[in-house]
Short mmCIF file of C-alpha atoms in Angstrom, two decimals:
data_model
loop_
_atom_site.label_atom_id
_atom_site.label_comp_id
_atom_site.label_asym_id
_atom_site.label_seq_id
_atom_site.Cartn_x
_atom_site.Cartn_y
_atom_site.Cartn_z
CA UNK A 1 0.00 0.00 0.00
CA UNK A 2 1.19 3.27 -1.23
CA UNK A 3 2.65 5.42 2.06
CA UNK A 4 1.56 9.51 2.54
CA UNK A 5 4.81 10.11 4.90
CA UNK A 6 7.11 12.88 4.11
CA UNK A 7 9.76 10.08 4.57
CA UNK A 8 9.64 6.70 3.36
CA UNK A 9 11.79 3.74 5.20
CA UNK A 10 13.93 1.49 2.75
CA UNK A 11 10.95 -0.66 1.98
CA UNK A 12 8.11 1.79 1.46
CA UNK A 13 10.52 3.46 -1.19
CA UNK A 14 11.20 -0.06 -2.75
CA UNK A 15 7.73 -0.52 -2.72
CA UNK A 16 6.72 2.89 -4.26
CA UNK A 17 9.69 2.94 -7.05
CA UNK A 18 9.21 -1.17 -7.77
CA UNK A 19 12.49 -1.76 -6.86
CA UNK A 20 14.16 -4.38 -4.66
CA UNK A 21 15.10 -3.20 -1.49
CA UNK A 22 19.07 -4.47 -2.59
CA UNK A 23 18.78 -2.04 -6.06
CA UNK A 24 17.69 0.62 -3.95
CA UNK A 25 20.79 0.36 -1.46
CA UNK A 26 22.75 -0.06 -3.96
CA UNK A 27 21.56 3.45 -5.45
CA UNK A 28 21.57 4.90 -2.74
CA UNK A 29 25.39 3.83 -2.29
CA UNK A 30 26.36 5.33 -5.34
CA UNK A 31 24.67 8.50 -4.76
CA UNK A 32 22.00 7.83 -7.56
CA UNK A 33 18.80 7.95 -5.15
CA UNK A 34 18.39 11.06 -2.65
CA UNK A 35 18.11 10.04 0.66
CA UNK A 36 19.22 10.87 4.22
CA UNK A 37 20.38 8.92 7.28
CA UNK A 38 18.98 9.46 10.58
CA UNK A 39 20.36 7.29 13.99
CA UNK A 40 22.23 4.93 10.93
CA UNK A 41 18.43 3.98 8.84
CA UNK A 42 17.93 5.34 5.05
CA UNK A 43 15.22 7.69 4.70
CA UNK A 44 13.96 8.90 1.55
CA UNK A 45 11.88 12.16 0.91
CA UNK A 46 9.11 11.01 -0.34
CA UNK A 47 9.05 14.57 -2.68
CA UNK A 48 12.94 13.85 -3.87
CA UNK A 49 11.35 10.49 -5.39
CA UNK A 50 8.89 11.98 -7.51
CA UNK A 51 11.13 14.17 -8.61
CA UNK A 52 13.91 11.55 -9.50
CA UNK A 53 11.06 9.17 -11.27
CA UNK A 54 10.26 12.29 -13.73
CA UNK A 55 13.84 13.24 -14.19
CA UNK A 56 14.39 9.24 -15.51
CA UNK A 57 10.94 9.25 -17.30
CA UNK A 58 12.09 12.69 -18.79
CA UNK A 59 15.19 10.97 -20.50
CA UNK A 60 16.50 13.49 -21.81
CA UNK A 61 19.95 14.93 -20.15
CA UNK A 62 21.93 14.01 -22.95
CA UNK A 63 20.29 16.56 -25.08
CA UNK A 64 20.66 19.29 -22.90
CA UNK A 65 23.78 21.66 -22.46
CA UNK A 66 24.81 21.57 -18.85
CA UNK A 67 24.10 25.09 -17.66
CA UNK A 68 27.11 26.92 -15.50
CA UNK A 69 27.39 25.92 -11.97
CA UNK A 70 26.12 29.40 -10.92
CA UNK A 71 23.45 30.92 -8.16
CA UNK A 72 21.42 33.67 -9.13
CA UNK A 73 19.51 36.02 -8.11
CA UNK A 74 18.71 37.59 -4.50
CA UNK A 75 21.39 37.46 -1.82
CA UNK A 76 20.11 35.99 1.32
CA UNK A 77 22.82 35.32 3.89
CA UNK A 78 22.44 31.71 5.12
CA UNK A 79 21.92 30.68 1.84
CA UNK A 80 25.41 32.21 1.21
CA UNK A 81 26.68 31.13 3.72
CA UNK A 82 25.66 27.61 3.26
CA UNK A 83 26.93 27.72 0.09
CA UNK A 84 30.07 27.82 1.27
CA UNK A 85 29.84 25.52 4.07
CA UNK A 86 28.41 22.72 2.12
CA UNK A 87 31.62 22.88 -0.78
CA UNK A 88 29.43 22.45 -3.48
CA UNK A 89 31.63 24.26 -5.62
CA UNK A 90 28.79 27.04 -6.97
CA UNK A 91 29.58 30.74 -8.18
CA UNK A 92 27.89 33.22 -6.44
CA UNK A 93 26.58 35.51 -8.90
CA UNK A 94 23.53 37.61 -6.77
CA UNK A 95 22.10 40.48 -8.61
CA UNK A 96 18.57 40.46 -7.54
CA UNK A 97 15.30 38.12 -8.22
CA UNK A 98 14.89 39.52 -11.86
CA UNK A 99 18.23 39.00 -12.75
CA UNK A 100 17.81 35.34 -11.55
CA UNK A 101 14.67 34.58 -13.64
CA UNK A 102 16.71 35.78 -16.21
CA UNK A 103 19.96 33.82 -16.06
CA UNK A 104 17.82 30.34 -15.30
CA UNK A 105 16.14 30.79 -18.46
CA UNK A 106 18.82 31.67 -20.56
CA UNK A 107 20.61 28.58 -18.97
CA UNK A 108 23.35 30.96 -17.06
CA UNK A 109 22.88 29.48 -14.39
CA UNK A 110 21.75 26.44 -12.62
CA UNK A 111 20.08 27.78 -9.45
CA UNK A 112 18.30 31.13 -8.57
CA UNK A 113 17.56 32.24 -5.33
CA UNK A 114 13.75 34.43 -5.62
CA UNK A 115 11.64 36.08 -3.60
CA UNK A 116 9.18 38.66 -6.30
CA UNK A 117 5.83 39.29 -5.04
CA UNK A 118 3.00 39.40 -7.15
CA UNK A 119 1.41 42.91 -6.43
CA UNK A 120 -2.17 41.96 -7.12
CA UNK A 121 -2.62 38.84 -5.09
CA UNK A 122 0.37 38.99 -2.81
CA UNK A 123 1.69 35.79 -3.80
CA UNK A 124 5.37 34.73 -4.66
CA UNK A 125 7.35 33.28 -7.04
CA UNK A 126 4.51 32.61 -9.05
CA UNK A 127 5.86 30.80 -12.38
CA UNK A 128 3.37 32.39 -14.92
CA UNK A 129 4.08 36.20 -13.33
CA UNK A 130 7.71 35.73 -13.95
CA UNK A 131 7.60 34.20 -17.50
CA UNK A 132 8.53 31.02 -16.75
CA UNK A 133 4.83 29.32 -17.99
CA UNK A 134 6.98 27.93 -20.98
CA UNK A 135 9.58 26.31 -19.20
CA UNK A 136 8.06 22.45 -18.53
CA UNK A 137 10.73 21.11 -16.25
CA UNK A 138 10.57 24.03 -13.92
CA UNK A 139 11.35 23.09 -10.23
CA UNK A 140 10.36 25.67 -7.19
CA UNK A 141 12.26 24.38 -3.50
CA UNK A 142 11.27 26.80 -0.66
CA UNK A 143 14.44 27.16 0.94
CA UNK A 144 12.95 29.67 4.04
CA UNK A 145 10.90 32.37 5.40
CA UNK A 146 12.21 35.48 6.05
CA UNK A 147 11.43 38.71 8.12
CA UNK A 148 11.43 41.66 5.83
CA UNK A 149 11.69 44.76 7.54
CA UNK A 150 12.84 48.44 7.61
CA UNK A 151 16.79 48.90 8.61
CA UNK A 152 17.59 51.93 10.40
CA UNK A 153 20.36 53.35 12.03
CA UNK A 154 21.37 52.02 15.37
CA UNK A 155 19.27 53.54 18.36
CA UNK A 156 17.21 54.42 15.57
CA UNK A 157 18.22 58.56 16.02
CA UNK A 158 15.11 59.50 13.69
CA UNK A 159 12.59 57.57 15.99
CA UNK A 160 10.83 55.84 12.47
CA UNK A 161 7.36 53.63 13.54
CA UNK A 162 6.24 52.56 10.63
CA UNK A 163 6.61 52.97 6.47
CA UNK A 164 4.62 56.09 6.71
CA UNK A 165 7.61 57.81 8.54
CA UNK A 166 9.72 57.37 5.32
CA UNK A 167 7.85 60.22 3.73
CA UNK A 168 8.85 62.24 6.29
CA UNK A 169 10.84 65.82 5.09
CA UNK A 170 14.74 65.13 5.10
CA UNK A 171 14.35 61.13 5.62
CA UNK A 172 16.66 59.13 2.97
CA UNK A 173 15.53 56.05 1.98
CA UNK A 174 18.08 53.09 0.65
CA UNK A 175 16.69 51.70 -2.46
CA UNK A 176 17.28 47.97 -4.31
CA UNK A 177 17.50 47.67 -8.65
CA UNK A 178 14.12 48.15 -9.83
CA UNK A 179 13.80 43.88 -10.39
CA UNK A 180 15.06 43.47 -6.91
CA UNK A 181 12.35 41.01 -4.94
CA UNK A 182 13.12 43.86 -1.53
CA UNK A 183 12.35 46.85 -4.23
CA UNK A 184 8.98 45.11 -5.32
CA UNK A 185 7.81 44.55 -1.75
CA UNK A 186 8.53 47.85 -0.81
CA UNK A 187 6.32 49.26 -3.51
CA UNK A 188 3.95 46.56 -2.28
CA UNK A 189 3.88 47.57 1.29
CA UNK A 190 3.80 51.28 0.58
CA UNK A 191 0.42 50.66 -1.72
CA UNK A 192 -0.97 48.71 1.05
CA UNK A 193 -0.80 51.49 3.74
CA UNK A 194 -1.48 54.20 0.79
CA UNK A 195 1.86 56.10 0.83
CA UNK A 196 2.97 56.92 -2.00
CA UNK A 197 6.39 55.96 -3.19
CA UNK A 198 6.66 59.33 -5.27
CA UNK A 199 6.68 61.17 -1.65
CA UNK A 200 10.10 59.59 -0.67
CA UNK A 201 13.37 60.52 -0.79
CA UNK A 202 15.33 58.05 -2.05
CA UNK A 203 19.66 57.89 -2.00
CA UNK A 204 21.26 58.74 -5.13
CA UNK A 205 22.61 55.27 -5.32
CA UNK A 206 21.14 52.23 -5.35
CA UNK A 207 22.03 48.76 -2.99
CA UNK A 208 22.89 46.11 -5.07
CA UNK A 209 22.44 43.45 -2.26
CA UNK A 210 21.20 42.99 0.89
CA UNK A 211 24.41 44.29 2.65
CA UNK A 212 24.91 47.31 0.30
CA UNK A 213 21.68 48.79 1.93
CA UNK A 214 22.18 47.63 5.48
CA UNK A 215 25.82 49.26 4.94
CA UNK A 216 24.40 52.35 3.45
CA UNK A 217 22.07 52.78 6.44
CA UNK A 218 25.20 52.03 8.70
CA UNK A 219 27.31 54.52 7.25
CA UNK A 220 24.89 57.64 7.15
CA UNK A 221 23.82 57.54 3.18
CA UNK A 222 20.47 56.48 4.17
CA UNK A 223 18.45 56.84 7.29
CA UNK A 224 16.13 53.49 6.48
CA UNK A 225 15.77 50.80 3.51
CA UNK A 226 13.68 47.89 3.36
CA UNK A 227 15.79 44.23 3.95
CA UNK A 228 16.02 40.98 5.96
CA UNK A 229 16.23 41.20 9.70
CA UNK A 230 19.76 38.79 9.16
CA UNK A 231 21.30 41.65 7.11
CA UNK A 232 20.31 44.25 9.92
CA UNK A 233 21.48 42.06 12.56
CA UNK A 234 25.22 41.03 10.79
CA UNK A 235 26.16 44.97 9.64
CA UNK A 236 24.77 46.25 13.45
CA UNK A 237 21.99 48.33 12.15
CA UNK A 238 18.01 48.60 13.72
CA UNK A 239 15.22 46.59 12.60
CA UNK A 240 11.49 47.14 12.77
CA UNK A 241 9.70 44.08 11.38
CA UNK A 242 7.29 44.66 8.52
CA UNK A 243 6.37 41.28 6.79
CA UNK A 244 7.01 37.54 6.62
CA UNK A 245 8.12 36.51 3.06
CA UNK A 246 9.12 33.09 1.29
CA UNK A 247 12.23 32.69 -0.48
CA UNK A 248 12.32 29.91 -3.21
CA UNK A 249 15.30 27.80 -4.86
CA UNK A 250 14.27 27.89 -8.94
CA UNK A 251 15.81 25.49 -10.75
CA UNK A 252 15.29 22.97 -13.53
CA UNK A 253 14.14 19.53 -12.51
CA UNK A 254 17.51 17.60 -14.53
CA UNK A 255 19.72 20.06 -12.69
CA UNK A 256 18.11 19.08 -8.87
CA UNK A 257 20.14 16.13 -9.31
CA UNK A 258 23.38 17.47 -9.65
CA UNK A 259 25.96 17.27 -7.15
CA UNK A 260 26.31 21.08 -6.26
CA UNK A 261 22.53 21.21 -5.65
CA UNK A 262 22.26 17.96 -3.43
CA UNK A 263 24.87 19.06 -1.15
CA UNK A 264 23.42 22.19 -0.69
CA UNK A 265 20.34 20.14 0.20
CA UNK A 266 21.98 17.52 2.28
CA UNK A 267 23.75 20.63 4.56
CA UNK A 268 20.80 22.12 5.56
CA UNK A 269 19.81 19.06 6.91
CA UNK A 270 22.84 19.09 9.80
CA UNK A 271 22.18 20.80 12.89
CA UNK A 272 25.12 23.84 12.57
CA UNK A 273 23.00 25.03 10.01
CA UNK A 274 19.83 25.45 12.04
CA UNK A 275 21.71 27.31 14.75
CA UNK A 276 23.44 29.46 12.17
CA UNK A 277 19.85 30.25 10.72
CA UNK A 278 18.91 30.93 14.52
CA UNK A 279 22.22 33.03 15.05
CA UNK A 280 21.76 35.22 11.82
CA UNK A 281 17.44 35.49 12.76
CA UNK A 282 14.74 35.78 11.05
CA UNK A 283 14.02 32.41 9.66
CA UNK A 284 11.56 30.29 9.83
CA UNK A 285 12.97 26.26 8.46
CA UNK A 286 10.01 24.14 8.89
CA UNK A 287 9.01 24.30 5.26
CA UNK A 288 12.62 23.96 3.99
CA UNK A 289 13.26 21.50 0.67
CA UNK A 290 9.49 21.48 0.07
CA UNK A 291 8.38 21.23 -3.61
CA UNK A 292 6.73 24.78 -4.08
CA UNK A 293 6.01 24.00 -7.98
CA UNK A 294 6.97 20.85 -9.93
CA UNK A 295 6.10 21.48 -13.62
#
């Protein structure tokens, strides 16, 4: 009898793939089948198994040009950090959301880190609002939620409350690219409590990442910006919490596979990386590696 259980035990995945229990160890061995070990057992994520059955249905890796082992997109810093940590040998290449969408469907990279909310329903990472409807192998991993906030200057000199404070005379607000998931929400939030974004001052300059604004608020350029609480809490700026946002892995489904992805994966899994996430603040883990979208 099929099993509902986010993990399945060696036999319930033998059972579910029609394989013999031996075949699976045997993949599993050679790093063929994803799968974890808890207190020395197999487990195997029941969501990671539908994903490698397509990906073998799917035949077709041989056609396909390997894209660069590259992540895209938004900065967040434990993803960066993990990154590192995990050796998974991937270029960091983090530009914003839009720039992500971009590279993974141009095949410049393999992985994009997203967070773009849709203005009119308030949803993320929806695939048909950031033209990815055409792309049939499409793969959406929620990798955490994150506290979005306003960072201000420590001891927060200008006493700001709230985003209608922002459109206060001589306030300087620190501003993301215009395709930046941080500059979307912003826009988002300020339509929400009907201040207009047209009544702020923004810096000359804009923050390419999350700690170019949290640095720009740090060093006087700007008196507030919207970013993660992490970012406010690693450059020793204020935060005032504002919003609880997801932010999603894209990626194709052949490319999940791969080993740069998988160790990413597998990390995340190992307790220093929950009491990083818990060092850094402002995460939320309990939906991390769930399958968001599966084209």
């Amino acid at each position: 009898m099929e099993s509902k259980a986010t993990y399945l035990t060696t036999a319930e995945a033998a059972a579910y793939l029609r394989l013999k229990e031996r075949k699976l160890y045997d993949l599993a061995a050679q790093g063929v089948i994803p799968c974890t070990r808890v207190t020395g057992k197999l487990l195997f994520p029941r969501h990671s198994l539908d994903l490698w059955l397509m990906h073998h249905l799917e035949g077709d890796r041989a056609g396909r040009r390997a894209p660069p082992r590259v992540l895209a997109g938004s900065q967040d810093p434990l993803l960066e950090w993990a990154v590192r940590e995990s050796g998974g040998d991937l270029a960091l290449l983090c530009h914003g959301s839009g720039d992500g969408v971009r590279r993974l469907i141009e095949g410049g990279a393999m992985l994009a880190g997203v967070h773009l909310i849709d203005a009119e329903s308030g949803e993320y990472n929806r695939p048909e609002r950031l033209g990815l409807s055409a792309m049939g192998d499409l793969v959406i991993l929620r990798w955490a939620r994150r506290r979005q906030g306003l960072l201000l200057a420590p001891g927060n000199p200008l006493a700001i409350r709230g985003l209608a404070d922002l459109a206060r005379p001589g306030v300087v607000v620190a501003r993301r690219q215009p395709d930046a998931g941080a500059e979307r929400l912003l826009r988002y939030l300020l339509a929400r409590q009907e201040v207009a974004a047209e009544a702020l001052r923004f810096a000359p300059h804009l923050a390419l990442s999350e700690d170019d604004l949290a640095l720009a608020v740090r060093q006087g350029e700007a008196d507030a910006g919207l970013g993660v609480a992490a970012a406010a809490r690693r450059q020793g700026v204020d935060f005032l919490s504002l919003h609880w946002e997801p932010f999603d892995l894209l990626m194709r489904r052949r490319d999940y596979f791969e080993a740069p992805i998988q160790r990413l994966l597998a990390f995340a899994r190992e307790p220093r990386f929950a009491e990083r996430a818990a060092t850094l603040g402002g995460y939320d883990l309990s939906e991390l590696g769930r399958v968001v979208h599966n084209a």
